[in-house]
């Protein structure tokens, strides 16, 4: 049973002073901090109510232990020499970290920064990057460098499946033309004009990364890229095919196709992966899941009393979000920290892109069905096989039905919504410039109808669970450095003619490669909690029970539908299988 078993809306509560008392306490504990990322709020502290259960710590500890063993085995098997030795600590000190739940220092101990390699600075072949997996397997699919079907599917079932859009007109800066199209046997008699008319041509354009300024490795410069990817569905086809990659923004940039030289084409795809990784980590992952939800957690504690039915519904979907964000801020995001070391750009310019994209993101315009429609890739589009979309909509609809059933238990009419003053205060605070800064969180009149309330809650629950799972867990595959380097180490080619040695020069040096393997292994392999599985006693109101069963049953149906779909898909998509979607953003 929860402490507050009398769930009620504020307007029907006979003891309003009890609600205020608790809200006052939470308003002291939960505060916004704008000093870490300028103009982007995160929680100033981690109050007990926002902490994750003990099992969360244990899961991170277990994965980090594997990472430490992997470091040890790399150093045992190879005579690599780094600036610093692997730090040793007495067992008593390690035990104390574990007992105290001191994850920060445990992570620093298990995945330490040993500085740059002093010899064998760079792996000399693609194969050597795969030899960094000692204690755990090379991630499934992480070796598919030369599979162009898999590469096309990356944009609908990969790390960042939210970028692709229908191309409605060629831009002046495109060097892509019909000659590139006709090289592909499935498009031998096609034309750009014809494909645009048929709505079969799609683009992924990384022009927004122009704001990023290239960073520096101690031994050499790093490079980010702003490529443009052209994909299309053949006449009477279901799957996307890759037609061409323009490797930079200008019309005179090199345009490569699957029929270019083997290593030239591989590096064109690699440059896309670098660009996509930078956009993904800064915007899609950090900006639009972790840091979008952080202030919604704060506002929920500050404005919805524990007796409020929406507090009860939302809080399980916030478990561990403030702690993982705080850990990220301390270990990953500082100047010179892991993110800056691994990604291509200087962190300050990454923050600038994060701030612009996160703060201009319009919450209501990006409800999943609206987002898909705006990109011209909804279910009526010519892309018949879009696993993120197809599986995402199943999960979206299941969440929407659950939220709708739940809202019906407490709000009899739109006027019950309009008269809920805690809901109104919550909404205002989430949108306020000096608090949540979530653009477009509610219509101008506020949340005054059941329909808008259900849409808002669906978007929050979906973002905390499925959307984060979709952009977080493919990081496991991205730990295969040669498959998905996070930064480039050579400038964009202006001519063709690369061989394997030349291609390898684009990949990260040894120190960064090991750091990528270890960091993305942690982020991509730590699964804690499961969508729809609420802790016993979460809902003290017995009327919720049958509604929750219905939700859980619906998720089981979604699970089996996705498993069936995966039998016939060119690339199996596991990231939105409900049993692998956590309840909250906690890694
Ligand atoms: Fe994450």
CSV table of N, CA and C and ligand atoms in Angstrom, one decimal, residues 285 290 468 472 587, ligand 1:
chain,number,residue,atom,x,y,z
A,285,UNK,N,18.9,11.2,-28.3
A,285,UNK,CA,19.0,10.5,-27.0
A,285,UNK,C,19.1,11.4,-25.8
A,290,UNK,N,16.4,11.9,-22.2
A,290,UNK,CA,16.8,12.2,-20.9
A,290,UNK,C,16.5,13.6,-20.4
A,468,UNK,N,12.8,6.0,-25.4
A,468,UNK,CA,14.2,5.9,-24.9
A,468,UNK,C,14.8,4.6,-25.3
A,472,UNK,N,18.2,4.2,-27.1
A,472,UNK,CA,19.2,3.8,-26.1
A,472,UNK,C,19.9,2.4,-26.4
A,587,UNK,N,19.1,4.5,-17.9
A,587,UNK,CA,20.5,4.1,-18.3
A,587,UNK,C,20.9,5.0,-19.5
B,1,LIG,FE1,19.8,6.5,-22.2
